Amino acid sequence: MKLLLIDDEPHVIEALRLLESWGKWGFDQILEANSIQRARELALQELPDLVITDILLPDGTGVDLIHTLNELPVVPQIIAVSGHSDFCYVRPALSAGCIDYLLKPIDPVDLHKAVSKAMDALQLQRQQKASCEKMTQLSKMYREKLVCDLLLQRNTVDALNKLNQSLPAGSSAQCRVLLFDTGCLRTGGDAFPADLLARLSANCSDNDFIFCQDSTFPGQCIVIYLGGEKAFAALLKRLLQQLSAQRLPFCVGCSEVLLFPSQLPIGYQHARDALLHSPATPEQSALTVWSVQMDAPQEPVTLADTRRQLLSACLTGDESQMQAALTRWLAPLYDTPLTIGTCRQVSHAWQKILSDWIKTYRERYPGRFSMQPPKMLHFADYLDSQGCATLMPAVQAMSVQAMDLAHSIRSSRPDRDMIYQIEDYLQLNYSQPFNQAECAARFFINKDYMCRKFKTVFHMNMVNYLHTLRIDHAKTMLRATDWKVSRIAHEVGYPDEKYFSKQFKILEGMTPMEYRNSF
């Protein structure tokens, strides 16, 4: 704590220093002034906890100084000292806020009692301040809870009513919703840094900002700005600078100006839309403001035509083939600007493919296949060596994950038998032209050995197995679609409709149309 002694007589200040054990009270700094002007300078600069001042000084009275001290952000306790016992000096000092009045020469017992009284008052003052701060914090937390309830569609009617009641009668407020994201690509990813959140909120007025978070997206921080538009640009610049200083990949989506609190849910959705439209290239602006063009949904990443190709590449264990299949899958995206939303779609789609494959092989090899789904691709997986976000680094990261899966599949098969891998390959590529020699070469196995082993394991040769597989898929199409027989023949790998019908009758004892009509 800090003690300020004020007197124009040096021996009085020296006596005040020696008559009390200030260190035992917790004072670690003792400041001195011999005039009103110097005392004001020190008080404004140091904010002392206790002031002992003479009433009569060369450039004014201690009462004038007391009025100045009462205007400090934290008002100190004040003990007045004077050589005058006249009540005309005592009353103004006590009325101005002195806790006690001492006469010169100073009696050590009286000084100790006065200091003790001042310390009790300081303790009470601190308790009251802490209580007030706690109530303010509780009020702030409650307001944040109401805002989160409204944004996240929880108890919306109650939250809206209570937020409206917090506004002055007959008034309205405007706001912007900002969504700060440091975990751009993942749900359930890295949390928004708590220390950064504390610094952001500490540098913002409680009246202008409300901070909250959605537990579904821990890498994001929702900021409600309630201040004027003139100050918005400067405040936002400061927040972005603080984020940039963390050297974290981040982006910010910002809504347009809306009414508070009724349009908060709209603002949150618009901020999220703006975030998804944010460019994924760090060299471009980290802030994206919502516009009406963002109402149109982004085109989804399509997977239907490439899923089999991807798993086929995985089964062969050929990394170059896998990268080629991934590049074909993502080909429609190479000519469009890469946004956070596009990256997120790719990450989620790839995670879904891996999860489905892993589930399939857990069911196929119970107790043997134990691979867990890998972590979803993070923003760093899209950055090249120059720090620019592109798809090629993501393709490489996906290829590594696919090769890990291929290794787990091979390790989980009974006796690590390659023939089961070949069966999977046929299941995925039944509609493609088939050549036994090419298949053996793809899996680095002798053709004759492959054919013998396949017949031993599955009790039919590879050609008949493929016919059975194709006809099974054709039966499903005959039941589920109204496609012509010629189209179904082509879909399952028979370019000749007559040959398809012949094989169908050999296996099913009826023609394709007879089979369809039986349902």
Coordinates of C-alpha atoms in Angstrom, one line a residue:
M1 CA 0.0 0.0 0.0
K2 CA 1.0 3.7 -0.4
L3 CA 1.2 6.4 2.3
L4 CA 1.3 10.1 1.4
L5 CA 2.7 12.5 4.1
I6 CA 2.1 16.2 3.4
D7 CA 3.7 19.0 5.5
D8 CA 6.0 22.0 4.8
E9 CA 8.0 21.3 7.9
P10 CA 10.6 18.5 7.3
H11 CA 10.8 17.6 11.0
V12 CA 7.0 16.9 11.1
I13 CA 7.3 14.5 8.2
E14 CA 10.3 12.8 9.8
A15 CA 8.3 12.4 13.1
L16 CA 5.4 10.9 11.2
R17 CA 7.8 8.4 9.6
L18 CA 9.2 7.3 13.0
L19 CA 6.2 7.4 15.3
E20 CA 4.4 4.5 13.6
S21 CA 5.5 1.0 12.3
W22 CA 4.1 1.6 8.8
G23 CA 5.4 -1.7 7.5
K24 CA 3.3 -3.7 9.9
W25 CA 0.2 -2.0 8.5
G26 CA 1.2 -3.1 5.0
F27 CA 2.6 0.2 3.7
D28 CA 5.5 -0.5 1.4
Q29 CA 5.8 3.0 -0.2
I30 CA 5.9 6.3 1.8
L31 CA 5.6 9.4 -0.4
E32 CA 6.3 13.0 0.7
A33 CA 5.1 16.4 -0.4
N34 CA 5.7 19.9 1.0
S35 CA 3.0 21.8 -0.9
I36 CA -0.6 21.5 -2.2
Q37 CA 0.6 21.4 -5.8
R38 CA 3.1 18.6 -5.3
A39 CA 0.6 16.7 -3.2
R40 CA -1.9 16.8 -6.0
E41 CA 0.6 15.6 -8.6
L42 CA 1.6 12.6 -6.4
A43 CA -2.0 11.8 -5.5
L44 CA -3.0 11.7 -9.2
Q45 CA 0.0 9.7 -10.2
E46 CA 0.3 7.2 -7.3
L47 CA -3.3 6.9 -5.9
P48 CA -2.3 6.6 -2.2
D49 CA -4.3 4.5 0.2
L50 CA -3.8 6.8 3.2
V51 CA -3.0 10.5 3.3
I52 CA -1.8 12.5 6.4
T53 CA -1.8 16.2 5.6
D54 CA -1.2 19.5 7.4
I55 CA -4.2 21.8 7.2
L56 CA -2.2 25.0 6.6
L57 CA 0.3 24.9 3.7
P58 CA 2.2 27.7 1.9
D59 CA 0.1 27.5 -1.3
G60 CA -3.3 26.6 0.2
T61 CA -5.3 24.8 2.8
G62 CA -5.5 21.1 3.4
V63 CA -9.3 21.3 3.0
D64 CA -8.8 22.3 -0.7
L65 CA -6.5 19.3 -1.1
I66 CA -9.1 17.0 0.5
H67 CA -11.7 18.0 -2.1
T68 CA -9.2 17.0 -4.8
L69 CA -8.5 13.7 -3.2
N70 CA -12.2 12.9 -3.0
E71 CA -12.3 13.1 -6.8
L72 CA -9.7 10.4 -7.3
P73 CA -10.8 7.0 -8.9
V74 CA -10.1 5.4 -5.5
V75 CA -10.6 7.8 -2.6
P76 CA -8.0 7.4 0.1
Q77 CA -8.5 7.7 3.9
I78 CA -7.3 11.1 5.2
I79 CA -6.0 12.2 8.6
A80 CA -5.6 15.9 9.1
V81 CA -2.8 17.4 11.2
S82 CA -2.6 21.0 12.5
G83 CA -1.2 23.2 15.2
H84 CA -4.5 24.9 15.5
S85 CA -7.2 23.5 17.8
D86 CA -9.7 26.2 16.7
F87 CA -13.0 24.5 15.6
C88 CA -13.0 26.7 12.4
Y89 CA -10.2 24.4 11.1
V90 CA -11.5 21.1 12.5
R91 CA -15.0 21.3 11.2
P92 CA -14.2 21.9 7.5
A93 CA -11.6 19.1 7.5
L94 CA -14.0 16.5 9.0
S95 CA -16.9 17.7 6.8
A96 CA -14.6 17.3 3.7
G97 CA -14.0 13.6 4.6
C98 CA -11.2 13.3 7.1
I99 CA -11.4 10.3 9.3
D100 CA -9.6 12.0 12.1
Y101 CA -7.9 15.3 13.2
L102 CA -4.6 15.4 15.1
L103 CA -3.0 18.3 16.9
K104 CA 0.7 19.1 16.8
P105 CA 2.8 18.1 18.5
I106 CA 1.6 14.6 17.5
D107 CA 1.0 12.2 20.2
P108 CA 2.1 8.6 19.2
V109 CA -1.0 7.1 20.9
D110 CA -3.4 9.4 19.1
L111 CA -1.6 8.7 15.8
H112 CA -1.9 5.0 16.3
K113 CA -5.6 5.2 17.1
A114 CA -6.2 7.4 14.0
V115 CA -4.3 5.1 11.7
S116 CA -6.1 2.1 13.2
K117 CA -9.4 3.8 12.5
A118 CA -8.3 4.6 8.9
M119 CA -7.2 1.0 8.3
D120 CA -10.6 -0.3 9.5
A121 CA -12.3 2.2 7.1
L122 CA -10.0 1.0 4.3
Q123 CA -10.9 -2.6 5.0
L124 CA -14.6 -1.8 4.9
Q125 CA -14.1 0.2 1.7
R126 CA -12.4 -2.7 0.0
Q127 CA -15.1 -5.1 1.1
Q128 CA -17.8 -2.9 -0.2
K129 CA -15.9 -2.4 -3.5
A130 CA -15.5 -6.2 -3.9
S131 CA -19.2 -6.8 -3.2
C132 CA -20.1 -4.1 -5.7
E133 CA -17.7 -5.6 -8.3
K134 CA -19.2 -9.1 -7.6
M135 CA -22.7 -7.8 -8.1
T136 CA -21.7 -6.1 -11.4
Q137 CA -20.0 -9.2 -12.6
L138 CA -23.1 -11.3 -11.7
S139 CA -25.2 -8.8 -13.6
K140 CA -22.8 -9.0 -16.6
M141 CA -22.8 -12.8 -16.5
Y142 CA -26.6 -12.9 -16.3
R143 CA -26.8 -10.6 -19.4
E144 CA -24.4 -12.8 -21.2
K145 CA -26.5 -15.9 -20.3
L146 CA -29.6 -14.3 -21.6
V147 CA -27.9 -13.3 -24.9
C148 CA -26.5 -16.9 -25.3
D149 CA -30.0 -18.3 -24.6
L150 CA -31.4 -16.1 -27.3
L151 CA -28.6 -16.8 -29.9
L152 CA -28.7 -20.5 -29.4
Q153 CA -32.5 -20.8 -29.3
R154 CA -32.8 -21.7 -25.6
N155 CA -35.7 -20.2 -23.6
T156 CA -35.9 -17.6 -26.3
V157 CA -39.2 -15.9 -25.2
D158 CA -38.0 -15.5 -21.6
A159 CA -34.5 -14.2 -22.7
L160 CA -36.0 -11.7 -25.2
N161 CA -38.4 -10.3 -22.6
K162 CA -35.7 -9.9 -19.9
L163 CA -33.3 -8.3 -22.4
N164 CA -36.0 -5.9 -23.5
Q165 CA -36.8 -5.0 -19.9
S166 CA -33.1 -4.1 -19.4
L167 CA -33.4 -1.3 -21.9
P168 CA -34.7 2.2 -20.9
A169 CA -38.4 2.5 -21.4
G170 CA -39.3 3.5 -24.9
S171 CA -35.8 3.1 -26.2
S172 CA -34.2 0.8 -28.8
A173 CA -30.6 -0.3 -29.4
Q174 CA -28.7 -1.4 -32.4
C175 CA -26.0 -4.1 -32.6
R176 CA -23.7 -6.1 -34.7
V177 CA -22.9 -9.7 -34.1
L178 CA -19.2 -10.8 -34.7
L179 CA -18.0 -14.4 -34.8
F180 CA -14.3 -14.8 -34.0
D181 CA -13.0 -18.3 -35.0
T182 CA -9.6 -19.7 -34.2
G183 CA -10.5 -23.3 -35.0
C184 CA -11.9 -22.6 -38.4
L185 CA -12.5 -26.1 -39.7
R186 CA -13.6 -28.2 -36.7
T187 CA -16.6 -28.8 -34.5
G188 CA -15.2 -29.8 -31.1
G189 CA -11.7 -28.7 -32.1
D190 CA -9.3 -26.5 -30.2
A191 CA -10.9 -24.1 -27.7
F192 CA -10.8 -20.3 -28.2
P193 CA -7.8 -19.3 -26.0
A194 CA -9.2 -18.3 -22.5
D195 CA -6.4 -15.8 -22.0
L196 CA -7.1 -14.1 -25.3
L197 CA -10.8 -13.9 -24.5
A198 CA -10.0 -12.3 -21.1
R199 CA -7.8 -9.7 -22.8
L200 CA -10.4 -8.9 -25.5
S201 CA -13.1 -8.4 -22.9
A202 CA -10.8 -6.4 -20.6
N203 CA -10.1 -3.9 -23.3
C204 CA -13.7 -3.3 -24.2
S205 CA -16.4 -1.4 -22.3
D206 CA -19.0 -3.6 -20.6
N207 CA -21.7 -1.3 -22.0
D208 CA -20.6 -1.7 -25.6
F209 CA -19.6 -5.4 -25.8
I210 CA -21.2 -8.7 -24.7
F211 CA -19.0 -11.9 -25.0
C212 CA -20.3 -15.4 -25.1
Q213 CA -19.5 -18.8 -26.5
D214 CA -21.4 -21.8 -28.0
S215 CA -20.1 -25.1 -26.5
T216 CA -20.8 -26.8 -29.8
F217 CA -18.1 -24.6 -31.4
P218 CA -15.4 -24.2 -28.7
G219 CA -13.0 -22.6 -31.2
Q220 CA -15.4 -19.6 -31.6
C221 CA -16.1 -16.5 -29.6
I222 CA -19.4 -14.6 -30.2
V223 CA -19.1 -10.8 -29.7
I224 CA -22.2 -8.5 -29.5
Y225 CA -21.3 -4.9 -30.2
L226 CA -23.7 -2.3 -28.9
G227 CA -21.8 0.9 -29.4
G228 CA -22.0 3.6 -32.1
E229 CA -20.9 3.0 -35.6
K230 CA -18.3 5.8 -35.5
A231 CA -16.3 3.9 -32.9
F232 CA -16.9 0.5 -34.5
A233 CA -14.0 0.5 -37.0
A234 CA -11.4 1.6 -34.4
L235 CA -12.5 -0.9 -31.8
L236 CA -12.6 -3.7 -34.4
K237 CA -9.1 -2.9 -35.6
R238 CA -7.9 -3.2 -32.0
L239 CA -9.5 -6.6 -31.5
L240 CA -8.1 -7.9 -34.8
Q241 CA -4.6 -6.7 -33.8
Q242 CA -4.8 -8.6 -30.6
L243 CA -5.9 -11.7 -32.4
S244 CA -3.1 -11.3 -35.0
A245 CA -0.5 -11.0 -32.2
Q246 CA -1.4 -14.5 -31.1
R247 CA -0.1 -15.9 -34.4
L248 CA -3.2 -18.1 -34.6
P249 CA -5.1 -18.8 -37.9
F250 CA -8.4 -16.9 -37.4
C251 CA -11.2 -15.3 -39.3
V252 CA -14.1 -13.1 -38.3
G253 CA -17.7 -13.0 -39.6
C254 CA -19.7 -9.9 -39.0
S255 CA -23.4 -9.2 -39.4
E256 CA -25.0 -6.0 -40.6
V257 CA -26.4 -3.5 -38.1
L258 CA -29.6 -5.0 -36.5
L259 CA -32.0 -4.3 -33.7
F260 CA -31.0 -5.4 -30.2
P261 CA -32.2 -7.8 -28.8
S262 CA -35.0 -8.9 -31.2
Q263 CA -32.7 -9.5 -34.2
L264 CA -29.8 -11.2 -32.4
P265 CA -30.6 -14.7 -33.8
I266 CA -30.6 -13.3 -37.4
G267 CA -27.4 -11.5 -36.7
Y268 CA -25.8 -14.7 -35.4
Q269 CA -26.8 -16.6 -38.5
H270 CA -25.5 -13.8 -40.7
A271 CA -22.2 -13.7 -38.9
R272 CA -21.9 -17.5 -39.3
D273 CA -22.7 -17.1 -43.1
A274 CA -20.1 -14.4 -43.4
L275 CA -17.6 -16.6 -41.6
L276 CA -18.2 -19.5 -44.0
H277 CA -17.7 -17.1 -46.9
S278 CA -14.4 -15.9 -45.5
P279 CA -11.5 -16.5 -47.9
A280 CA -9.2 -19.3 -46.6
T281 CA -6.1 -17.4 -47.8
P282 CA -4.4 -15.6 -44.9
E283 CA -3.1 -12.8 -47.1
Q284 CA -6.7 -11.7 -47.7
S285 CA -8.8 -9.9 -45.1
A286 CA -9.6 -11.8 -42.0
L287 CA -12.9 -9.9 -41.6
T288 CA -15.9 -10.7 -43.8
V289 CA -19.1 -8.6 -43.4
W290 CA -22.4 -10.2 -44.3
S291 CA -24.1 -9.2 -47.6
V292 CA -27.4 -10.3 -49.1
Q293 CA -25.6 -12.4 -51.7
M294 CA -24.6 -14.8 -48.9
D295 CA -28.2 -15.9 -48.4
A296 CA -27.7 -18.3 -51.3
P297 CA -26.4 -21.6 -49.8
Q298 CA -22.9 -22.8 -50.9
E299 CA -22.9 -25.7 -53.3
P300 CA -22.3 -29.0 -51.4
V301 CA -19.3 -31.2 -52.2
T302 CA -20.6 -34.2 -54.1
L303 CA -19.2 -37.6 -53.3
A304 CA -21.4 -40.2 -55.0
D305 CA -19.2 -40.7 -58.1
T306 CA -15.9 -41.0 -56.3
R307 CA -16.4 -43.0 -53.1
R308 CA -15.7 -46.3 -54.7
Q309 CA -12.6 -45.0 -56.5
L310 CA -11.3 -43.6 -53.2
L311 CA -11.7 -46.9 -51.4
S312 CA -10.3 -48.9 -54.3
A313 CA -7.2 -46.8 -54.2
C314 CA -7.0 -47.3 -50.5
L315 CA -7.3 -51.1 -50.8
T316 CA -4.4 -51.3 -53.3
G317 CA -2.2 -49.4 -50.9
D318 CA -0.9 -47.2 -53.8
E319 CA -0.4 -43.7 -52.4
S320 CA -0.1 -42.1 -55.9
Q321 CA -3.3 -43.7 -57.0
M322 CA -5.0 -42.4 -53.8
Q323 CA -3.8 -38.9 -54.4
A324 CA -5.0 -39.1 -58.0
A325 CA -8.4 -40.3 -56.8
L326 CA -8.6 -37.5 -54.2
T327 CA -7.6 -34.9 -56.9
R328 CA -10.4 -36.2 -59.2
W329 CA -12.9 -35.9 -56.3
L330 CA -12.0 -32.3 -55.5
A331 CA -11.5 -31.3 -59.2
P332 CA -14.7 -29.1 -59.3
L333 CA -13.3 -27.0 -56.4
Y334 CA -9.9 -26.1 -58.0
D335 CA -11.3 -23.3 -60.2
T336 CA -13.4 -21.6 -57.4
P337 CA -12.1 -19.3 -54.6
L338 CA -11.3 -21.4 -51.5
T339 CA -13.4 -20.3 -48.6
I340 CA -13.6 -21.5 -44.9
G341 CA -17.0 -23.0 -45.8
T342 CA -15.6 -25.0 -48.7
C343 CA -12.7 -26.3 -46.5
R344 CA -15.2 -27.2 -43.8
Q345 CA -17.3 -29.1 -46.2
V346 CA -14.3 -31.0 -47.6
S347 CA -13.1 -31.8 -44.0
H348 CA -16.5 -33.1 -42.9
A349 CA -17.1 -35.1 -46.1
W350 CA -13.7 -36.8 -45.8
Q351 CA -14.3 -37.5 -42.2
K352 CA -17.6 -39.1 -43.1
I353 CA -16.0 -41.3 -45.7
L354 CA -13.3 -42.5 -43.3
S355 CA -15.8 -43.1 -40.5
D356 CA -18.0 -45.2 -42.8
W357 CA -15.1 -47.3 -44.0
I358 CA -13.9 -47.9 -40.4
K359 CA -17.4 -48.9 -39.3
T360 CA -17.6 -51.3 -42.3
Y361 CA -14.3 -53.0 -41.4
R362 CA -15.1 -53.2 -37.7
E363 CA -18.2 -55.2 -38.6
R364 CA -16.4 -57.3 -41.1
Y365 CA -13.4 -58.1 -38.8
P366 CA -14.8 -57.9 -35.2
G367 CA -12.1 -58.0 -32.6
R368 CA -9.4 -57.6 -35.2
F369 CA -10.0 -54.2 -36.6
S370 CA -9.6 -51.5 -33.9
M371 CA -8.6 -48.3 -35.8
Q372 CA -10.3 -45.1 -34.5
P373 CA -11.4 -42.3 -36.9
P374 CA -8.5 -39.9 -37.2
K375 CA -8.9 -36.2 -36.2
M376 CA -10.7 -34.0 -38.7
L377 CA -8.5 -32.0 -41.0
H378 CA -7.5 -28.7 -39.3
F379 CA -6.8 -25.3 -41.0
A380 CA -3.1 -26.1 -40.9
D381 CA -3.7 -29.1 -43.2
Y382 CA -4.7 -26.7 -46.0
L383 CA -1.6 -24.5 -45.8
D384 CA 1.3 -24.9 -48.2
S385 CA 4.9 -24.1 -47.5
Q386 CA 4.2 -20.4 -48.2
G387 CA 1.4 -20.3 -45.7
C388 CA -1.3 -20.1 -48.4
A389 CA -4.5 -22.2 -48.1
T390 CA -4.8 -24.6 -51.0
L391 CA -6.3 -28.0 -51.6
M392 CA -3.1 -29.9 -52.4
P393 CA -1.8 -30.0 -48.8
A394 CA -5.2 -31.3 -47.8
V395 CA -5.0 -34.0 -50.5
Q396 CA -1.6 -35.1 -49.1
A397 CA -3.0 -35.2 -45.5
M398 CA -6.0 -37.2 -46.6
S399 CA -3.7 -39.6 -48.5
V400 CA -1.7 -40.2 -45.4
Q401 CA -4.9 -41.0 -43.4
A402 CA -6.0 -43.4 -46.2
M403 CA -2.7 -45.2 -46.2
D404 CA -3.0 -45.7 -42.4
L405 CA -6.5 -47.2 -43.0
A406 CA -5.1 -49.5 -45.7
H407 CA -2.4 -50.7 -43.4
S408 CA -5.0 -51.4 -40.6
I409 CA -7.3 -53.3 -43.1
R410 CA -4.4 -55.5 -44.2
S411 CA -3.3 -56.2 -40.7
S412 CA -6.8 -57.1 -39.6
R413 CA -7.6 -59.8 -42.2
P414 CA -7.3 -63.5 -41.2
D415 CA -3.7 -64.4 -41.7
R416 CA -3.3 -61.1 -43.5
D417 CA -4.6 -62.8 -46.6
M418 CA -4.4 -60.6 -49.7
I419 CA -7.3 -62.5 -51.3
Y420 CA -9.8 -60.6 -49.0
Q421 CA -8.4 -57.4 -50.2
I422 CA -9.0 -58.5 -53.8
E423 CA -12.6 -59.4 -52.9
D424 CA -13.1 -55.9 -51.5
Y425 CA -11.7 -54.5 -54.7
L426 CA -14.1 -56.5 -56.8
Q427 CA -17.0 -55.4 -54.6
L428 CA -16.1 -51.8 -55.3
N429 CA -15.3 -52.1 -59.0
Y430 CA -17.8 -54.7 -60.2
S431 CA -19.1 -52.4 -62.9
Q432 CA -15.7 -51.9 -64.5
P433 CA -14.0 -54.0 -67.1
F434 CA -12.2 -56.9 -65.5
N435 CA -9.0 -58.6 -66.4
Q436 CA -7.4 -61.2 -64.1
A437 CA -3.8 -60.4 -65.2
E438 CA -4.3 -56.7 -64.5
C439 CA -5.9 -57.4 -61.2
A440 CA -3.0 -59.6 -60.1
A441 CA -0.5 -56.9 -61.2
R442 CA -2.4 -54.3 -59.2
F443 CA -1.9 -56.3 -56.0
F444 CA 1.6 -57.5 -56.9
I445 CA 0.5 -61.2 -56.8
N446 CA 0.9 -64.1 -59.3
K447 CA -2.2 -64.5 -61.4
D448 CA -2.4 -68.3 -61.2
Y449 CA -1.9 -68.2 -57.5
M450 CA -4.6 -65.5 -57.1
C451 CA -7.1 -67.5 -59.1
R452 CA -6.5 -70.7 -57.2
K453 CA -6.6 -69.0 -53.8
F454 CA -9.8 -67.1 -54.7
K455 CA -11.6 -70.3 -55.6
T456 CA -10.4 -72.0 -52.4
V457 CA -11.6 -69.2 -50.2
F458 CA -14.9 -68.3 -51.9
H459 CA -15.8 -71.6 -53.6
M460 CA -16.1 -70.2 -57.1
N461 CA -13.8 -68.7 -59.6
M462 CA -13.3 -65.0 -59.9
V463 CA -15.4 -64.7 -63.1
N464 CA -18.4 -66.4 -61.7
Y465 CA -18.0 -64.4 -58.4
L466 CA -18.1 -61.2 -60.5
H467 CA -21.2 -62.4 -62.5
T468 CA -23.0 -63.1 -59.2
L469 CA -22.0 -59.7 -57.8
R470 CA -23.2 -57.9 -60.9
I471 CA -26.5 -59.7 -61.1
D472 CA -27.2 -59.0 -57.4
H473 CA -26.7 -55.3 -58.0
A474 CA -28.9 -55.6 -61.1
K475 CA -31.7 -57.2 -59.1
T476 CA -31.6 -54.3 -56.7
M477 CA -31.9 -51.8 -59.6
L478 CA -34.8 -53.8 -61.2
R479 CA -36.7 -53.6 -57.9
A480 CA -35.9 -50.0 -57.0
T481 CA -36.0 -48.2 -60.4
D482 CA -37.9 -48.1 -63.6
W483 CA -34.7 -48.0 -65.7
K484 CA -34.6 -49.9 -69.0
V485 CA -32.9 -53.3 -68.9
S486 CA -30.2 -51.9 -71.3
R487 CA -29.3 -49.1 -68.9
I488 CA -29.2 -51.5 -65.9
A489 CA -26.9 -53.9 -67.9
H490 CA -24.6 -51.0 -68.6
E491 CA -24.6 -49.8 -64.9
V492 CA -23.5 -53.2 -63.6
G493 CA -20.8 -53.7 -66.2
Y494 CA -22.4 -55.4 -69.2
P495 CA -22.1 -53.4 -72.4
D496 CA -24.2 -56.1 -74.2
E497 CA -27.8 -56.3 -73.1
K498 CA -28.3 -59.8 -74.6
Y499 CA -25.2 -61.2 -72.8
F500 CA -26.5 -59.6 -69.5
S501 CA -29.9 -61.2 -69.9
K502 CA -28.3 -64.6 -70.6
Q503 CA -26.2 -64.4 -67.5
F504 CA -29.2 -63.2 -65.5
K505 CA -31.3 -66.2 -66.6
I506 CA -28.4 -68.6 -65.8
L507 CA -28.2 -67.4 -62.2
E508 CA -31.8 -66.6 -61.5
G509 CA -33.8 -68.9 -63.8
M510 CA -35.7 -66.0 -65.3
T511 CA -35.2 -63.0 -67.5
P512 CA -34.7 -59.5 -66.0
M513 CA -38.2 -58.4 -67.0
E514 CA -39.7 -61.6 -65.5
Y515 CA -37.8 -60.8 -62.3
R516 CA -39.1 -57.2 -62.2
N517 CA -42.7 -58.3 -62.9
S518 CA -42.6 -60.8 -60.1
F519 CA -42.6 -57.8 -57.6

